[in-house]
Amino acid sequence: MYVSIFATNESTTDCSLVASAIFLIRQYGIPKPENQSLCESYSGPNIKARFVCNDSNTFDGKYHIIEITFTLTGIPTGNPPSLAKSFTMPALKRIILQSEGVANPSINLLELLKSVKSLGEIRLSYDQSISYIPGDFNNFPNLTLFSLFMDMMAIKDSYIVPHNFLNNSINLQSITASFPVSSITIDDSLYFPSLTYYYLHSNCTAGSHHINVTAKSFPNLESFYITLNSGSNITAHLNQDVTKIKQMESIHYRIIIIYLELYPNLLPLFQRYLDDNNIPNLSTNLPNTLRTLSIYNNFNFNGPITESFCGITSLYIGSTAVSSFPDFTVSNKDNLLVTNNNIATIKGDNIGYGSTQSNYTITQAIPNQELSFEYTQATPIPVIPTPVTIILDPQIVQMMMVKGDIKIGQPTILQINQNNITIKFNLDYNPYFNHTITIDNSTACTNLTNIYPSQFECTTPLLSSGDHQLIVSNSYIQSQVPFTINLRSLCQQSTNNCYGGNGQCNANGQCICYSNSFYNNCSKPYPIISSGHYISTNNKYVELNGDFGPSISNQSNIIVLINNTINCVVESLSQFQINCTVDQQPSFGLASVQLQLNNDLNTTARNILYLQSPPSRPSPSPISKSSCEKNTSNCYGHGYCDDNGKCQCQHGYSDIDNCLSKYIINMTITPNTTDPTVSFDIDGTDFLFEMFSIQELNFDKNITKELFISNYTWNVNTTTTDNHTTIVNYQLNTLSSPSPFNNYSTYQPAQVLSTISFSTQPRTVEFGGQQLLLHANSIKLQVNISKWQYSSNLSTLRVVFKTLINNNQSIKFDCIDKDISTLSFDSLSSLQYLRVLKDDIEFKGRFIDVAMSDGRRPTYSQTQHISSTPINDEQSIAMIGIGFPQCQECVLDPDFAALVINPDGYGKCDSKGFSKWKIIVIAVCVSLVMITTVLVIVIAFKKAVQLKFAKRLNKSFTNLSYSLNNLSNSFHNLNRILNQSDTKKVPTPKQP
């Protein structure tokens, strides 16, 4: 069902309304249905095709089309029906049309619209049906705006505008005729009482037009524009009675004469375009507000151009008779055009008014005296002076353009020393010019250092707390940036509270150390002995390395003692090394060193010297070899005992456990992606060796600081070399702790690096002067600690690791239990080997007694078993610590491997042998009847019961033997029964 949208009393008129809408739909290809459903009720912006209908504010209160709006592309197909010479749309108020083509160009839309007197707004664009202007297109009592735009490039012929075009449209306020007009007449017979804006695009020539604008026709005209096409020649008369005229800025027409003083409403006048006229001169003084004056193509205009023109910012006088100008000079130093942020200044006298070119724009700062030049091209401004031609209009000058930009980033204070401050800032400048850097234009910032591209440091004498300016300047440009100094706060930040609380910042930003054993803002304690050794060619000569203070050369009373008893006479010294000679032969083993400077600065380095005794030559001994064969079951079948009583193992077997285990070479190692934990996983059997913490120990071996590794994250980087070796580097991010803990700020400067490496091939690694053989798939762990802030010159470091060990561990060989020590120590009580057994796998860690101290110097390092904490009856968590002397860079280097125990089963205890061995132990003391009963238990247990039950059973047998020793003669019968029982299936008894 349809509701009629064209309400009327006569059906013929209803049909005319429908026909008018259908005509538009077909003529312009409007995507709307050809029936009453084409209507929409919304009237607003941003709809490209619509018929708006309603019954409000219509002349008869009935439902009508009140608005037609469409913006369409393409050329519609088909031929619309013919219409009468007008539309039947009595309530239409607005038509807005933009189209690229029409179905029937012979039907002029203006002919159809001229009868629609209800229209208040007509906006037409590019309508190809409008090939002429109807002579009777006038008398629109409600029309307020008329706009007709045509495609200037597509139109072949110009339009003749009828004399009465839009005449007597008493409410019309704006006319825009943007189409080429070849003929038009505007005189005082026309009547536009409300018109304020008139725009005309002229293609007229002499004799084809008459334009005389009077107040009678245009009593309210404010803006009058005429744009000329190329070749057009038009004369317009603007009568002085048109007193409301306000805008003539964009007028381009030939004018008979203009008296500017007759138009008070033009003031303040900023622009005046009088191009293509026949003006000989200006008969009045120019307004003070005038900034743009164009007299282009006024061939008879001869000026004169006087000083009164100097206030104009843009003066266009091309194609005139002007022949002279006031003298001009450009006063820029060295004729340079120095830019800053693409802007430069041109100064002088009568230098012109500026211009706009393709690559720059020149505007006035002070008319005719100072111009602002802005470079607009994408090509960078040259960094050395380059000739350019500058059009100042009317002047043209040759100048040298160069980039002078100075861009400064926000300064930061890097360091406050006793006499100066180091400032860091970003700086972008042109090195062609000499630059100076000052603070507050008074204090020089010297020692400028380019530490990174566009990043600089400079040093200034101590500044007071408060606000300052960092100023960078050359002869042309100056740039500055403010910054604030709080010396106490900066000292606290830059020194981390005098490096972990070793002192206190004063008001001048200087660290006052709590002890005279610190220097460099309390960051470096001294004296420190970080490493020491006897010279190999003369073990009376001792070399000590460390930090003995910046004024060591001024010390006169230096005492060095070995073990507090042996005097070591100083031969030479520097801040970082002391060489001395002991007056007697030192003892073999470890020795401590005591150092005293001027009776008030002392230090002691425990066990810093190690004199190894020369190896002795043991003589061949049959007993030693025999003992080796007995104790090791002839090297467990995987080697042989040499004459010195040592096992010489087959390839791949470990000499540490006398050839019992063999290195596993066919396995895949997956490094930890989050932290440097040594990990093996062999068919579900795993082993972990995890870094736990770094401890600072005082002289009494008590913990004064501790950095817990788990509270931080690691930055991880993995590389592979030579297709065999994988290296994973870890760097501890000491800023990653999620919350403050344990004096967090104390550890901020510390740097902790760790490297895990492994290879599918055997390799030899040098560390601390030793050549270490690493079997295939052994894992090498290196830890490097630097920039630790020590609390005292007596402090040392200890790196703590944790791992899971067995409370007791043993293997069975030839049916005999052999205990395997988890921890093996050397003669100096330093841990050498860690061995953890799981199933048939042995995980082994090797710890050498050497660490690397400052400058890669080897020094003695002791590995300690700190503690073991049981977690159940079988396992404990072991804490292992590797110690360092006090060093600014400390490096440790243990390694780990996985081995399989007795891989070929040599010496394995089989079922028959196990039964006989057990019976032999108890045969001499058990009766035949009792042994038969017990034998059943033994046979069952040897199949299903674990080792601990077998031991308990052995203990029961031993107790029985004391009460049954009178049956020892039953041994022969017992063997017979045993042999028979091996072939029988004996039921398994329940466990007691």
mmCIF file with all atom_site columns, C-alpha atoms in Angstrom, residues 526-610:
data_model
loop_
_atom_site.group_PDB
_atom_site.id
_atom_site.type_symbol
_atom_site.label_atom_id
_atom_site.label_alt_id
_atom_site.label_comp_id
_atom_site.label_asym_id
_atom_site.label_entity_id
_atom_site.label_seq_id
_atom_site.pdbx_PDB_ins_code
_atom_site.Cartn_x
_atom_site.Cartn_y
_atom_site.Cartn_z
_atom_site.occupancy
_atom_site.B_iso_or_equiv
_atom_site.pdbx_formal_charge
_atom_site.auth_seq_id
_atom_site.auth_comp_id
_atom_site.auth_asym_id
_atom_site.auth_atom_id
_atom_site.pdbx_PDB_model_num
ATOM 1  C CA . TYR A 1 526 ? 91.904  1.415   49.404 1.00 0.00 ? 526 TYR A CA 1
ATOM 2  C CA . PRO A 1 527 ? 94.351  -0.122  49.958 1.00 0.00 ? 527 PRO A CA 1
ATOM 3  C CA . ILE A 1 528 ? 93.095  -3.295  48.257 1.00 0.00 ? 528 ILE A CA 1
ATOM 4  C CA . ILE A 1 529 ? 95.000  -6.439  47.321 1.00 0.00 ? 529 ILE A CA 1
ATOM 5  C CA . SER A 1 530 ? 93.043  -8.128  44.535 1.00 0.00 ? 530 SER A CA 1
ATOM 6  C CA . SER A 1 531 ? 95.628  -10.723 43.481 1.00 0.00 ? 531 SER A CA 1
ATOM 7  C CA . GLY A 1 532 ? 99.154  -11.851 44.227 1.00 0.00 ? 532 GLY A CA 1
ATOM 8  C CA . HIS A 1 533 ? 101.672 -14.476 43.228 1.00 0.00 ? 533 HIS A CA 1
ATOM 9  C CA . TYR A 1 534 ? 105.267 -15.569 43.618 1.00 0.00 ? 534 TYR A CA 1
ATOM 10 C CA . ILE A 1 535 ? 107.450 -15.070 40.586 1.00 0.00 ? 535 ILE A CA 1
ATOM 11 C CA . SER A 1 536 ? 108.046 -18.530 39.116 1.00 0.00 ? 536 SER A CA 1
ATOM 12 C CA . THR A 1 537 ? 111.752 -17.932 38.540 1.00 0.00 ? 537 THR A CA 1
ATOM 13 C CA . ASN A 1 538 ? 112.330 -16.618 42.054 1.00 0.00 ? 538 ASN A CA 1
ATOM 14 C CA . ASN A 1 539 ? 109.717 -17.490 44.641 1.00 0.00 ? 539 ASN A CA 1
ATOM 15 C CA . LYS A 1 540 ? 111.129 -14.922 47.064 1.00 0.00 ? 540 LYS A CA 1
ATOM 16 C CA . TYR A 1 541 ? 109.907 -12.211 44.717 1.00 0.00 ? 541 TYR A CA 1
ATOM 17 C CA . VAL A 1 542 ? 106.247 -11.296 45.251 1.00 0.00 ? 542 VAL A CA 1
ATOM 18 C CA . GLU A 1 543 ? 103.974 -9.297  42.967 1.00 0.00 ? 543 GLU A CA 1
ATOM 19 C CA . LEU A 1 544 ? 100.826 -7.775  44.510 1.00 0.00 ? 544 LEU A CA 1
ATOM 20 C CA . ASN A 1 545 ? 98.084  -6.238  42.386 1.00 0.00 ? 545 ASN A CA 1
ATOM 21 C CA . GLY A 1 546 ? 95.202  -4.070  43.514 1.00 0.00 ? 546 GLY A CA 1
ATOM 22 C CA . ASP A 1 547 ? 94.450  -0.429  44.273 1.00 0.00 ? 547 ASP A CA 1
ATOM 23 C CA . PHE A 1 548 ? 96.803  1.182   46.751 1.00 0.00 ? 548 PHE A CA 1
ATOM 24 C CA . GLY A 1 549 ? 95.428  4.711   46.450 1.00 0.00 ? 549 GLY A CA 1
ATOM 25 C CA . PRO A 1 550 ? 96.119  7.696   44.190 1.00 0.00 ? 550 PRO A CA 1
ATOM 26 C CA . SER A 1 551 ? 98.842  9.065   46.485 1.00 0.00 ? 551 SER A CA 1
ATOM 27 C CA . ILE A 1 552 ? 100.818 5.852   47.001 1.00 0.00 ? 552 ILE A CA 1
ATOM 28 C CA . SER A 1 553 ? 103.943 7.430   45.536 1.00 0.00 ? 553 SER A CA 1
ATOM 29 C CA . ASN A 1 554 ? 103.923 9.936   48.397 1.00 0.00 ? 554 ASN A CA 1
ATOM 30 C CA . GLN A 1 555 ? 103.809 7.233   51.049 1.00 0.00 ? 555 GLN A CA 1
ATOM 31 C CA . SER A 1 556 ? 107.043 6.897   52.973 1.00 0.00 ? 556 SER A CA 1
ATOM 32 C CA . ASN A 1 557 ? 106.256 4.114   55.434 1.00 0.00 ? 557 ASN A CA 1
ATOM 33 C CA . ILE A 1 558 ? 104.941 1.042   53.630 1.00 0.00 ? 558 ILE A CA 1
ATOM 34 C CA . ILE A 1 559 ? 105.028 -2.327  55.354 1.00 0.00 ? 559 ILE A CA 1
ATOM 35 C CA . VAL A 1 560 ? 104.273 -5.640  53.663 1.00 0.00 ? 560 VAL A CA 1
ATOM 36 C CA . LEU A 1 561 ? 104.135 -8.858  55.746 1.00 0.00 ? 561 LEU A CA 1
ATOM 37 C CA . ILE A 1 562 ? 103.578 -12.461 54.694 1.00 0.00 ? 562 ILE A CA 1
ATOM 38 C CA . ASN A 1 563 ? 101.467 -14.371 57.239 1.00 0.00 ? 563 ASN A CA 1
ATOM 39 C CA . ASN A 1 564 ? 102.097 -11.517 59.686 1.00 0.00 ? 564 ASN A CA 1
ATOM 40 C CA . THR A 1 565 ? 105.660 -12.742 60.225 1.00 0.00 ? 565 THR A CA 1
ATOM 41 C CA . ILE A 1 566 ? 107.802 -12.572 57.101 1.00 0.00 ? 566 ILE A CA 1
ATOM 42 C CA . ASN A 1 567 ? 108.822 -9.109  56.023 1.00 0.00 ? 567 ASN A CA 1
ATOM 43 C CA . CYS A 1 568 ? 108.592 -8.348  52.290 1.00 0.00 ? 568 CYS A CA 1
ATOM 44 C CA . VAL A 1 569 ? 110.808 -5.426  51.334 1.00 0.00 ? 569 VAL A CA 1
ATOM 45 C CA . VAL A 1 570 ? 109.191 -3.106  48.793 1.00 0.00 ? 570 VAL A CA 1
ATOM 46 C CA . GLU A 1 571 ? 111.231 -2.861  45.597 1.00 0.00 ? 571 GLU A CA 1
ATOM 47 C CA . SER A 1 572 ? 108.838 -0.834  43.411 1.00 0.00 ? 572 SER A CA 1
ATOM 48 C CA . LEU A 1 573 ? 105.319 0.509   43.674 1.00 0.00 ? 573 LEU A CA 1
ATOM 49 C CA . SER A 1 574 ? 102.533 2.270   41.805 1.00 0.00 ? 574 SER A CA 1
ATOM 50 C CA . GLN A 1 575 ? 98.857  2.836   42.492 1.00 0.00 ? 575 GLN A CA 1
ATOM 51 C CA . PHE A 1 576 ? 97.999  -0.609  41.135 1.00 0.00 ? 576 PHE A CA 1
ATOM 52 C CA . GLN A 1 577 ? 101.093 -2.770  41.788 1.00 0.00 ? 577 GLN A CA 1
ATOM 53 C CA . ILE A 1 578 ? 103.617 -3.404  44.540 1.00 0.00 ? 578 ILE A CA 1
ATOM 54 C CA . ASN A 1 579 ? 106.672 -5.611  44.051 1.00 0.00 ? 579 ASN A CA 1
ATOM 55 C CA . CYS A 1 580 ? 108.555 -6.815  47.101 1.00 0.00 ? 580 CYS A CA 1
ATOM 56 C CA . THR A 1 581 ? 111.127 -9.429  48.165 1.00 0.00 ? 581 THR A CA 1
ATOM 57 C CA . VAL A 1 582 ? 110.819 -11.690 51.234 1.00 0.00 ? 582 VAL A CA 1
ATOM 58 C CA . ASP A 1 583 ? 113.885 -12.148 53.362 1.00 0.00 ? 583 ASP A CA 1
ATOM 59 C CA . GLN A 1 584 ? 113.489 -15.913 53.721 1.00 0.00 ? 584 GLN A CA 1
ATOM 60 C CA . GLN A 1 585 ? 112.251 -18.867 51.756 1.00 0.00 ? 585 GLN A CA 1
ATOM 61 C CA . PRO A 1 586 ? 108.403 -18.877 51.899 1.00 0.00 ? 586 PRO A CA 1
ATOM 62 C CA . SER A 1 587 ? 106.526 -21.994 52.974 1.00 0.00 ? 587 SER A CA 1
ATOM 63 C CA . PHE A 1 588 ? 104.574 -24.099 50.543 1.00 0.00 ? 588 PHE A CA 1
ATOM 64 C CA . GLY A 1 589 ? 100.794 -23.675 50.552 1.00 0.00 ? 589 GLY A CA 1
ATOM 65 C CA . LEU A 1 590 ? 98.567  -20.681 51.122 1.00 0.00 ? 590 LEU A CA 1
ATOM 66 C CA . ALA A 1 591 ? 99.746  -17.428 52.636 1.00 0.00 ? 591 ALA A CA 1
ATOM 67 C CA . SER A 1 592 ? 98.025  -14.181 53.656 1.00 0.00 ? 592 SER A CA 1
ATOM 68 C CA . VAL A 1 593 ? 99.418  -10.707 53.033 1.00 0.00 ? 593 VAL A CA 1
ATOM 69 C CA . GLN A 1 594 ? 99.209  -7.719  55.366 1.00 0.00 ? 594 GLN A CA 1
ATOM 70 C CA . LEU A 1 595 ? 99.759  -4.191  54.014 1.00 0.00 ? 595 LEU A CA 1
ATOM 71 C CA . GLN A 1 596 ? 100.134 -1.018  56.035 1.00 0.00 ? 596 GLN A CA 1
ATOM 72 C CA . LEU A 1 597 ? 100.357 2.538   54.633 1.00 0.00 ? 597 LEU A CA 1
ATOM 73 C CA . ASN A 1 598 ? 101.610 5.316   56.921 1.00 0.00 ? 598 ASN A CA 1
ATOM 74 C CA . ASN A 1 599 ? 100.468 3.460   60.033 1.00 0.00 ? 599 ASN A CA 1
ATOM 75 C CA . ASP A 1 600 ? 96.791  4.326   59.491 1.00 0.00 ? 600 ASP A CA 1
ATOM 76 C CA . LEU A 1 601 ? 95.600  2.525   56.335 1.00 0.00 ? 601 LEU A CA 1
ATOM 77 C CA . ASN A 1 602 ? 95.764  -1.247  56.612 1.00 0.00 ? 602 ASN A CA 1
ATOM 78 C CA . THR A 1 603 ? 94.441  -4.209  54.729 1.00 0.00 ? 603 THR A CA 1
ATOM 79 C CA . THR A 1 604 ? 94.756  -7.981  54.840 1.00 0.00 ? 604 THR A CA 1
ATOM 80 C CA . ALA A 1 605 ? 94.211  -10.390 51.976 1.00 0.00 ? 605 ALA A CA 1
ATOM 81 C CA . ARG A 1 606 ? 93.645  -13.926 53.246 1.00 0.00 ? 606 ARG A CA 1
ATOM 82 C CA . ASN A 1 607 ? 95.130  -16.819 51.273 1.00 0.00 ? 607 ASN A CA 1
ATOM 83 C CA . ILE A 1 608 ? 96.067  -14.516 48.399 1.00 0.00 ? 608 ILE A CA 1
ATOM 84 C CA . LEU A 1 609 ? 99.416  -16.249 47.746 1.00 0.00 ? 609 LEU A CA 1
ATOM 85 C CA . TYR A 1 610 ? 99.756  -19.902 46.850 1.00 0.00 ? 610 TYR A CA 1
#
